[in-house]
């Protein structure tokens, strides 16, 4: 029991599960652009991915072991956003390393995984 009612849990779970990934994808794209993009800058983009991954790992204990609904929700929001922030950089790197003729196919298939 985290001290939250059913209505609170319903609303917060919907908000967190939508806002986290959407905000994370948007913020991740902005962050990768801020550090110089991924094109011909793979090492820097991967360093950013490592940083975002470590930040997500640091939020996991709060999400798993907290006894307060708001802290669990906040940690879950952070984890979802940070993991989603990896997507733009990783997708860009994958598409950048492929030969030009395979990029349209890879771009179409990338979202299916």
GROMACS .gro file of N, CA, C and O in nm:
model
  452
    1UNK      N    1   0.084  -0.118   0.000
    1UNK     CA    2   0.000   0.000   0.000
    1UNK      C    3   0.088   0.125   0.000
    1UNK      O    4   0.173   0.140   0.086
    2UNK      N    5   0.065   0.211  -0.095
    2UNK     CA    6   0.146   0.333  -0.107
    2UNK      C    7   0.072   0.456  -0.057
    2UNK      O    8   0.118   0.567  -0.074
    3UNK      N    9  -0.045   0.437   0.002
    3UNK     CA   10  -0.116   0.550   0.057
    3UNK      C   11  -0.192   0.632  -0.046
    3UNK      O   12  -0.217   0.749  -0.025
    4UNK      N   13  -0.228   0.572  -0.157
    4UNK     CA   14  -0.301   0.644  -0.261
    4UNK      C   15  -0.429   0.566  -0.293
    4UNK      O   16  -0.431   0.444  -0.290
    5UNK      N   17  -0.532   0.641  -0.325
    5UNK     CA   18  -0.658   0.577  -0.361
    5UNK      C   19  -0.657   0.527  -0.504
    5UNK      O   20  -0.565   0.556  -0.582
    6UNK      N   21  -0.760   0.453  -0.538
    6UNK     CA   22  -0.769   0.395  -0.672
    6UNK      C   23  -0.780   0.502  -0.779
    6UNK      O   24  -0.719   0.491  -0.886
    7UNK      N   25  -0.856   0.607  -0.755
    7UNK     CA   26  -0.873   0.715  -0.853
    7UNK      C   27  -0.740   0.786  -0.879
    7UNK      O   28  -0.703   0.811  -0.992
    8UNK      N   29  -0.667   0.815  -0.770
    8UNK     CA   30  -0.535   0.877  -0.783
    8UNK      C   31  -0.442   0.788  -0.865
    8UNK      O   32  -0.372   0.835  -0.955
    9UNK      N   33  -0.441   0.661  -0.835
    9UNK     CA   34  -0.353   0.567  -0.907
    9UNK      C   35  -0.388   0.561  -1.055
    9UNK      O   36  -0.299   0.557  -1.140
   10UNK      N   37  -0.517   0.561  -1.086
   10UNK     CA   38  -0.559   0.557  -1.227
   10UNK      C   39  -0.513   0.681  -1.303
   10UNK      O   40  -0.455   0.671  -1.411
   11UNK      N   41  -0.538   0.797  -1.245
   11UNK     CA   42  -0.503   0.922  -1.312
   11UNK      C   43  -0.352   0.937  -1.327
   11UNK      O   44  -0.301   0.968  -1.435
   12UNK      N   45  -0.281   0.912  -1.219
   12UNK     CA   46  -0.135   0.929  -1.222
   12UNK      C   47  -0.070   0.828  -1.317
   12UNK      O   48   0.023   0.863  -1.390
   13UNK      N   49  -0.118   0.705  -1.321
   13UNK     CA   50  -0.057   0.607  -1.411
   13UNK      C   51  -0.077   0.645  -1.557
   13UNK      O   52   0.014   0.628  -1.638
   14UNK      N   53  -0.192   0.699  -1.591
   14UNK     CA   54  -0.215   0.743  -1.729
   14UNK      C   55  -0.126   0.861  -1.763
   14UNK      O   56  -0.061   0.865  -1.868
   15UNK      N   57  -0.121   0.960  -1.674
   15UNK     CA   58  -0.040   1.080  -1.699
   15UNK      C   59   0.108   1.043  -1.711
   15UNK      O   60   0.175   1.086  -1.805
   16UNK      N   61   0.157   0.963  -1.618
   16UNK     CA   62   0.299   0.926  -1.619
   16UNK      C   63   0.334   0.844  -1.743
   16UNK      O   64   0.436   0.868  -1.808
   17UNK      N   65   0.248   0.751  -1.781
   17UNK     CA   66   0.280   0.665  -1.894
   17UNK      C   67   0.272   0.737  -2.028
   17UNK      O   68   0.330   0.691  -2.126
   18UNK      N   69   0.204   0.849  -2.033
   18UNK     CA   70   0.199   0.929  -2.157
   18UNK      C   71   0.306   1.037  -2.156
   18UNK      O   72   0.382   1.052  -2.253
   19UNK      N   73   0.313   1.113  -2.048
   19UNK     CA   74   0.404   1.227  -2.043
   19UNK      C   75   0.550   1.183  -2.043
   19UNK      O   76   0.633   1.245  -2.112
   20UNK      N   77   0.585   1.079  -1.970
   20UNK     CA   78   0.725   1.036  -1.960
   20UNK      C   79   0.789   1.007  -2.095
   20UNK      O   80   0.888   1.071  -2.132
   21UNK      N   81   0.735   0.915  -2.174
   21UNK     CA   82   0.797   0.885  -2.303
   21UNK      C   83   0.791   1.000  -2.404
   21UNK      O   84   0.887   1.023  -2.477
   22UNK      N   85   0.680   1.073  -2.405
   22UNK     CA   86   0.669   1.183  -2.501
   22UNK      C   87   0.770   1.292  -2.467
   22UNK      O   88   0.845   1.339  -2.555
   23UNK      N   89   0.775   1.332  -2.341
   23UNK     CA   90   0.871   1.434  -2.300
   23UNK      C   91   1.014   1.385  -2.319
   23UNK      O   92   1.101   1.460  -2.362
   24UNK      N   93   1.040   1.259  -2.284
   24UNK     CA   94   1.175   1.205  -2.298
   24UNK      C   95   1.224   1.204  -2.441
   24UNK      O   96   1.339   1.240  -2.468
   25UNK      N   97   1.139   1.165  -2.533
   25UNK     CA   98   1.178   1.164  -2.674
   25UNK      C   99   1.208   1.306  -2.722
   25UNK      O  100   1.308   1.330  -2.790
   26UNK      N  101   1.122   1.399  -2.687
   26UNK     CA  102   1.142   1.539  -2.727
   26UNK      C  103   1.271   1.595  -2.665
   26UNK      O  104   1.354   1.654  -2.734
   27UNK      N  105   1.288   1.574  -2.534
   27UNK     CA  106   1.405   1.627  -2.465
   27UNK      C  107   1.534   1.559  -2.512
   27UNK      O  108   1.637   1.625  -2.525
   28UNK      N  109   1.527   1.429  -2.541
   28UNK     CA  110   1.645   1.358  -2.590
   28UNK      C  111   1.691   1.410  -2.725
   28UNK      O  112   1.810   1.426  -2.749
   29UNK      N  113   1.597   1.439  -2.812
   29UNK     CA  114   1.632   1.495  -2.943
   29UNK      C  115   1.696   1.632  -2.927
   29UNK      O  116   1.797   1.664  -2.993
   30UNK      N  117   1.641   1.716  -2.840
   30UNK     CA  118   1.697   1.849  -2.816
   30UNK      C  119   1.837   1.838  -2.754
   30UNK      O  120   1.927   1.914  -2.789
   31UNK      N  121   1.855   1.744  -2.662
   31UNK     CA  122   1.984   1.727  -2.596
   31UNK      C  123   2.091   1.682  -2.695
   31UNK      O  124   2.202   1.735  -2.695
   32UNK      N  125   2.057   1.587  -2.779
   32UNK     CA  126   2.154   1.539  -2.877
   32UNK      C  127   2.190   1.650  -2.976
   32UNK      O  128   2.307   1.666  -3.012
   33UNK      N  129   2.093   1.729  -3.017
   33UNK     CA  130   2.124   1.844  -3.102
   33UNK      C  131   2.213   1.944  -3.030
   33UNK      O  132   2.305   2.001  -3.088
   34UNK      N  133   2.188   1.965  -2.901
   34UNK     CA  134   2.266   2.059  -2.822
   34UNK      C  135   2.413   2.019  -2.814
   34UNK      O  136   2.502   2.105  -2.816
   35UNK      N  137   2.440   1.890  -2.803
   35UNK     CA  138   2.579   1.844  -2.790
   35UNK      C  139   2.647   1.824  -2.925
   35UNK      O  140   2.760   1.778  -2.931
   36UNK      N  141   2.579   1.857  -3.032
   36UNK     CA  142   2.642   1.849  -3.163
   36UNK      C  143   2.584   1.745  -3.256
   36UNK      O  144   2.638   1.720  -3.363
   37UNK      N  145   2.476   1.682  -3.218
   37UNK     CA  146   2.411   1.584  -3.304
   37UNK      C  147   2.482   1.451  -3.301
   37UNK      O  148   2.578   1.429  -3.228
   38UNK      N  149   2.433   1.360  -3.384
   38UNK     CA  150   2.491   1.226  -3.389
   38UNK      C  151   2.569   1.203  -3.517
   38UNK      O  152   2.652   1.115  -3.525
   39UNK      N  153   2.544   1.283  -3.619
   39UNK     CA  154   2.610   1.262  -3.748
   39UNK      C  155   2.759   1.296  -3.734
   39UNK      O  156   2.794   1.407  -3.697
   40UNK      N  157   2.842   1.199  -3.764
   40UNK     CA  158   2.988   1.213  -3.751
   40UNK      C  159   3.029   1.250  -3.609
   40UNK      O  160   3.134   1.308  -3.587
   41UNK      N  161   2.945   1.219  -3.513
   41UNK     CA  162   2.971   1.250  -3.373
   41UNK      C  163   2.919   1.135  -3.286
   41UNK      O  164   2.860   1.159  -3.181
   42UNK      N  165   2.942   1.013  -3.331
   42UNK     CA  166   2.885   0.897  -3.265
   42UNK      C  167   2.934   0.881  -3.121
   42UNK      O  168   2.855   0.847  -3.031
   43UNK      N  169   3.062   0.905  -3.098
   43UNK     CA  170   3.117   0.886  -2.963
   43UNK      C  171   3.051   0.981  -2.864
   43UNK      O  172   3.014   0.940  -2.754
   44UNK      N  173   3.034   1.105  -2.902
   44UNK     CA  174   2.971   1.203  -2.812
   44UNK      C  175   2.825   1.167  -2.786
   44UNK      O  176   2.776   1.178  -2.674
   45UNK      N  177   2.754   1.123  -2.890
   45UNK     CA  178   2.614   1.082  -2.873
   45UNK      C  179   2.603   0.959  -2.784
   45UNK      O  180   2.512   0.951  -2.701
   46UNK      N  181   2.695   0.866  -2.798
   46UNK     CA  182   2.693   0.747  -2.711
   46UNK      C  183   2.728   0.782  -2.567
   46UNK      O  184   2.674   0.722  -2.474
   47UNK      N  185   2.815   0.880  -2.548
   47UNK     CA  186   2.843   0.927  -2.412
   47UNK      C  187   2.716   0.985  -2.349
   47UNK      O  188   2.689   0.962  -2.231
   48UNK      N  189   2.639   1.058  -2.428
   48UNK     CA  190   2.513   1.111  -2.379
   48UNK      C  191   2.417   0.999  -2.343
   48UNK      O  192   2.347   1.006  -2.241
   49UNK      N  193   2.414   0.894  -2.424
   49UNK     CA  194   2.328   0.778  -2.394
   49UNK      C  195   2.370   0.710  -2.265
   49UNK      O  196   2.285   0.667  -2.186
   50UNK      N  197   2.500   0.699  -2.243
   50UNK     CA  198   2.549   0.638  -2.119
   50UNK      C  199   2.506   0.723  -1.999
   50UNK      O  200   2.460   0.671  -1.897
   51UNK      N  201   2.520   0.854  -2.010
   51UNK     CA  202   2.480   0.944  -1.902
   51UNK      C  203   2.330   0.930  -1.871
   51UNK      O  204   2.290   0.918  -1.755
   52UNK      N  205   2.248   0.931  -1.975
   52UNK     CA  206   2.103   0.917  -1.956
   52UNK      C  207   2.069   0.781  -1.895
   52UNK      O  208   1.982   0.772  -1.807
   53UNK      N  209   2.137   0.677  -1.937
   53UNK     CA  210   2.113   0.543  -1.882
   53UNK      C  211   2.149   0.536  -1.734
   53UNK      O  212   2.076   0.478  -1.654
   54UNK      N  213   2.262   0.594  -1.698
   54UNK     CA  214   2.302   0.595  -1.557
   54UNK      C  215   2.204   0.673  -1.471
   54UNK      O  216   2.173   0.634  -1.359
   55UNK      N  217   2.153   0.783  -1.524
   55UNK     CA  218   2.053   0.861  -1.450
   55UNK      C  219   1.926   0.779  -1.430
   55UNK      O  220   1.865   0.784  -1.323
   56UNK      N  221   1.887   0.702  -1.531
   56UNK     CA  222   1.769   0.616  -1.516
   56UNK      C  223   1.792   0.509  -1.411
   56UNK      O  224   1.703   0.479  -1.331
   57UNK      N  225   1.911   0.452  -1.409
   57UNK     CA  226   1.942   0.349  -1.310
   57UNK      C  227   1.937   0.408  -1.168
   57UNK      O  228   1.891   0.342  -1.074
   58UNK      N  229   1.981   0.532  -1.152
   58UNK     CA  230   1.977   0.595  -1.021
   58UNK      C  231   1.834   0.619  -0.972
   58UNK      O  232   1.809   0.624  -0.851
   59UNK      N  233   1.740   0.632  -1.063
   59UNK     CA  234   1.600   0.653  -1.024
   59UNK      C  235   1.529   0.521  -0.991
   59UNK      O  236   1.425   0.522  -0.924
   60UNK      N  237   1.583   0.409  -1.035
   60UNK     CA  238   1.516   0.280  -1.014
   60UNK      C  239   1.493   0.243  -0.867
   60UNK      O  240   1.384   0.196  -0.834
   61UNK      N  241   1.589   0.261  -0.777
   61UNK     CA  242   1.561   0.224  -0.638
   61UNK      C  243   1.443   0.301  -0.578
   61UNK      O  244   1.364   0.244  -0.502
   62UNK      N  245   1.431   0.428  -0.614
   62UNK     CA  246   1.317   0.507  -0.564
   62UNK      C  247   1.185   0.451  -0.618
   62UNK      O  248   1.084   0.450  -0.548
   63UNK      N  249   1.187   0.408  -0.741
   63UNK     CA  250   1.067   0.353  -0.802
   63UNK      C  251   1.030   0.218  -0.739
   63UNK      O  252   0.913   0.189  -0.718
   64UNK      N  253   1.129   0.139  -0.707
   64UNK     CA  254   1.103   0.003  -0.659
   64UNK      C  255   1.079  -0.008  -0.508
   64UNK      O  256   1.003  -0.094  -0.465
   65UNK      N  257   1.144   0.077  -0.430
   65UNK     CA  258   1.144   0.056  -0.286
   65UNK      C  259   1.077   0.166  -0.205
   65UNK      O  260   1.071   0.156  -0.083
   66UNK      N  261   1.030   0.269  -0.268
   66UNK     CA  262   0.966   0.378  -0.195
   66UNK      C  263   0.830   0.333  -0.141
   66UNK      O  264   0.763   0.249  -0.198
   67UNK      N  265   0.789   0.396  -0.033
   67UNK     CA  266   0.660   0.367   0.029
   67UNK      C  267   0.560   0.480   0.006
   67UNK      O  268   0.454   0.482   0.069
   68UNK      N  269   0.592   0.574  -0.082
   68UNK     CA  270   0.506   0.688  -0.109
   68UNK      C  271   0.467   0.691  -0.256
   68UNK      O  272   0.552   0.682  -0.345
   69UNK      N  273   0.339   0.706  -0.282
   69UNK     CA  274   0.288   0.701  -0.418
   69UNK      C  275   0.347   0.810  -0.507
   69UNK      O  276   0.380   0.784  -0.623
   70UNK      N  277   0.362   0.930  -0.456
   70UNK     CA  278   0.417   1.039  -0.538
   70UNK      C  279   0.563   1.015  -0.574
   70UNK      O  280   0.604   1.045  -0.686
   71UNK      N  281   0.640   0.961  -0.481
   71UNK     CA  282   0.780   0.933  -0.511
   71UNK      C  283   0.793   0.821  -0.614
   71UNK      O  284   0.875   0.828  -0.705
   72UNK      N  285   0.712   0.719  -0.600
   72UNK     CA  286   0.711   0.610  -0.699
   72UNK      C  287   0.671   0.665  -0.836
   72UNK      O  288   0.735   0.634  -0.938
   73UNK      N  289   0.568   0.748  -0.839
   73UNK     CA  290   0.522   0.805  -0.966
   73UNK      C  291   0.627   0.895  -1.028
   73UNK      O  292   0.651   0.891  -1.149
   74UNK      N  293   0.691   0.977  -0.946
   74UNK     CA  294   0.796   1.065  -0.997
   74UNK      C  295   0.915   0.988  -1.049
   74UNK      O  296   0.973   1.021  -1.154
   75UNK      N  297   0.954   0.883  -0.977
   75UNK     CA  298   1.067   0.801  -1.023
   75UNK      C  299   1.032   0.727  -1.151
   75UNK      O  300   1.115   0.716  -1.242
   76UNK      N  301   0.909   0.678  -1.161
   76UNK     CA  302   0.866   0.611  -1.283
   76UNK      C  303   0.865   0.708  -1.400
   76UNK      O  304   0.910   0.675  -1.510
   77UNK      N  305   0.818   0.829  -1.376
   77UNK     CA  306   0.819   0.932  -1.480
   77UNK      C  307   0.962   0.959  -1.526
   77UNK      O  308   0.989   0.967  -1.646
   78UNK      N  309   1.054   0.970  -1.431
   78UNK     CA  310   1.194   0.994  -1.465
   78UNK      C  311   1.253   0.879  -1.546
   78UNK      O  312   1.321   0.902  -1.648
   79UNK      N  313   1.227   0.756  -1.504
   79UNK     CA  314   1.282   0.640  -1.575
   79UNK      C  315   1.226   0.634  -1.717
   79UNK      O  316   1.301   0.616  -1.814
   80UNK      N  317   1.096   0.652  -1.732
   80UNK     CA  318   1.036   0.648  -1.866
   80UNK      C  319   1.091   0.759  -1.955
   80UNK      O  320   1.120   0.737  -2.073
   81UNK      N  321   1.105   0.878  -1.900
   81UNK     CA  322   1.157   0.990  -1.979
   81UNK      C  323   1.303   0.969  -2.017
   81UNK      O  324   1.342   0.992  -2.132
   82UNK      N  325   1.383   0.923  -1.922
   82UNK     CA  326   1.526   0.905  -1.951
   82UNK      C  327   1.550   0.793  -2.052
   82UNK      O  328   1.637   0.805  -2.139
   83UNK      N  329   1.476   0.685  -2.041
   83UNK     CA  330   1.493   0.576  -2.138
   83UNK      C  331   1.443   0.620  -2.276
   83UNK      O  332   1.505   0.590  -2.378
   84UNK      N  333   1.332   0.693  -2.280
   84UNK     CA  334   1.282   0.742  -2.409
   84UNK      C  335   1.378   0.844  -2.470
   84UNK      O  336   1.386   0.856  -2.593
   85UNK      N  337   1.453   0.916  -2.387
   85UNK     CA  338   1.549   1.014  -2.437
   85UNK      C  339   1.663   0.949  -2.515
   85UNK      O  340   1.730   1.015  -2.595
   86UNK      N  341   1.683   0.820  -2.495
   86UNK     CA  342   1.786   0.748  -2.570
   86UNK      C  343   1.748   0.727  -2.717
   86UNK      O  344   1.833   0.716  -2.804
   87UNK      N  345   1.619   0.720  -2.743
   87UNK     CA  346   1.570   0.680  -2.875
   87UNK      C  347   1.620   0.768  -2.990
   87UNK      O  348   1.667   0.715  -3.090
   88UNK      N  349   1.612   0.901  -2.982
   88UNK     CA  350   1.658   0.981  -3.096
   88UNK      C  351   1.806   0.960  -3.130
   88UNK      O  352   1.841   0.946  -3.248
   89UNK      N  353   1.891   0.957  -3.028
   89UNK     CA  354   2.034   0.938  -3.054
   89UNK      C  355   2.063   0.801  -3.111
   89UNK      O  356   2.137   0.787  -3.210
   90UNK      N  357   2.005   0.698  -3.052
   90UNK     CA  358   2.032   0.562  -3.101
   90UNK      C  359   1.975   0.539  -3.240
   90UNK      O  360   2.040   0.477  -3.325
   91UNK      N  361   1.856   0.590  -3.265
   91UNK     CA  362   1.799   0.577  -3.400
   91UNK      C  363   1.884   0.651  -3.501
   91UNK      O  364   1.910   0.600  -3.612
   92UNK      N  365   1.929   0.769  -3.465
   92UNK     CA  366   2.014   0.845  -3.556
   92UNK      C  367   2.145   0.776  -3.586
   92UNK      O  368   2.191   0.773  -3.701
   93UNK      N  369   2.208   0.720  -3.485
   93UNK     CA  370   2.335   0.650  -3.505
   93UNK      C  371   2.314   0.527  -3.593
   93UNK      O  372   2.392   0.503  -3.686
   94UNK      N  373   2.210   0.451  -3.566
   94UNK     CA  374   2.183   0.331  -3.647
   94UNK      C  375   2.164   0.370  -3.793
   94UNK      O  376   2.220   0.307  -3.884
   95UNK      N  377   2.085   0.473  -3.817
   95UNK     CA  378   2.060   0.514  -3.956
   95UNK      C  379   2.183   0.575  -4.020
   95UNK      O  380   2.202   0.564  -4.141
   96UNK      N  381   2.267   0.640  -3.942
   96UNK     CA  382   2.386   0.704  -3.996
   96UNK      C  383   2.493   0.604  -4.038
   96UNK      O  384   2.567   0.630  -4.134
   97UNK      N  385   2.502   0.491  -3.970
   97UNK     CA  386   2.609   0.395  -4.002
   97UNK      C  387   2.572   0.302  -4.118
   97UNK      O  388   2.659   0.234  -4.170
   98UNK      N  389   2.446   0.301  -4.156
   98UNK     CA  390   2.404   0.214  -4.266
   98UNK      C  391   2.438   0.275  -4.401
   98UNK      O  392   2.444   0.397  -4.415
   99UNK      N  393   2.457   0.191  -4.502
   99UNK     CA  394   2.475   0.244  -4.637
   99UNK      C  395   2.350   0.322  -4.680
   99UNK      O  396   2.238   0.293  -4.637
  100UNK      N  397   2.371   0.418  -4.765
  100UNK     CA  398   2.264   0.509  -4.809
  100UNK      C  399   2.142   0.434  -4.862
  100UNK      O  400   2.028   0.472  -4.834
  101UNK      N  401   2.162   0.326  -4.937
  101UNK     CA  402   2.050   0.256  -4.998
  101UNK      C  403   1.965   0.177  -4.898
  101UNK      O  404   1.851   0.142  -4.925
  102UNK      N  405   2.019   0.149  -4.778
  102UNK     CA  406   1.944   0.074  -4.678
  102UNK      C  407   1.873   0.164  -4.575
  102UNK      O  408   1.792   0.115  -4.497
  103UNK      N  409   1.901   0.291  -4.577
  103UNK     CA  410   1.844   0.381  -4.476
  103UNK      C  411   1.692   0.388  -4.478
  103UNK      O  412   1.630   0.386  -4.373
  104UNK      N  413   1.627   0.399  -4.594
  104UNK     CA  414   1.480   0.403  -4.592
  104UNK      C  415   1.418   0.275  -4.532
  104UNK      O  416   1.323   0.283  -4.457
  105UNK      N  417   1.474   0.162  -4.565
  105UNK     CA  418   1.425   0.035  -4.510
  105UNK      C  419   1.446   0.031  -4.359
  105UNK      O  420   1.356  -0.004  -4.285
  106UNK      N  421   1.565   0.067  -4.315
  106UNK     CA  422   1.595   0.065  -4.172
  106UNK      C  423   1.508   0.165  -4.097
  106UNK      O  424   1.462   0.137  -3.986
  107UNK      N  425   1.486   0.280  -4.153
  107UNK     CA  426   1.402   0.381  -4.089
  107UNK      C  427   1.258   0.330  -4.071
  107UNK      O  428   1.197   0.351  -3.966
  108UNK      N  429   1.209   0.262  -4.170
  108UNK     CA  430   1.074   0.205  -4.161
  108UNK      C  431   1.065   0.091  -4.061
  108UNK      O  432   0.966   0.077  -3.990
  109UNK      N  433   1.169   0.010  -4.052
  109UNK     CA  434   1.168  -0.105  -3.962
  109UNK      C  435   1.204  -0.068  -3.818
  109UNK      O  436   1.171  -0.142  -3.727
  110UNK      N  437   1.270   0.043  -3.798
  110UNK     CA  438   1.320   0.079  -3.666
  110UNK      C  439   1.206   0.091  -3.564
  110UNK      O  440   1.219   0.050  -3.451
  111UNK      N  441   1.096   0.149  -3.607
  111UNK     CA  442   0.983   0.167  -3.516
  111UNK      C  443   0.908   0.040  -3.483
  111UNK      O  444   0.826   0.037  -3.392
  112UNK      N  445   0.933  -0.068  -3.556
  112UNK     CA  446   0.863  -0.193  -3.530
  112UNK      C  447   0.923  -0.272  -3.415
  112UNK      O  448   0.859  -0.363  -3.364
  113UNK      N  449   1.047  -0.242  -3.378
  113UNK     CA  450   1.117  -0.321  -3.276
  113UNK      C  451   1.079  -0.287  -3.142
  113UNK      O  452   1.015  -0.292  -3.057
   0.00000   0.00000   0.00000
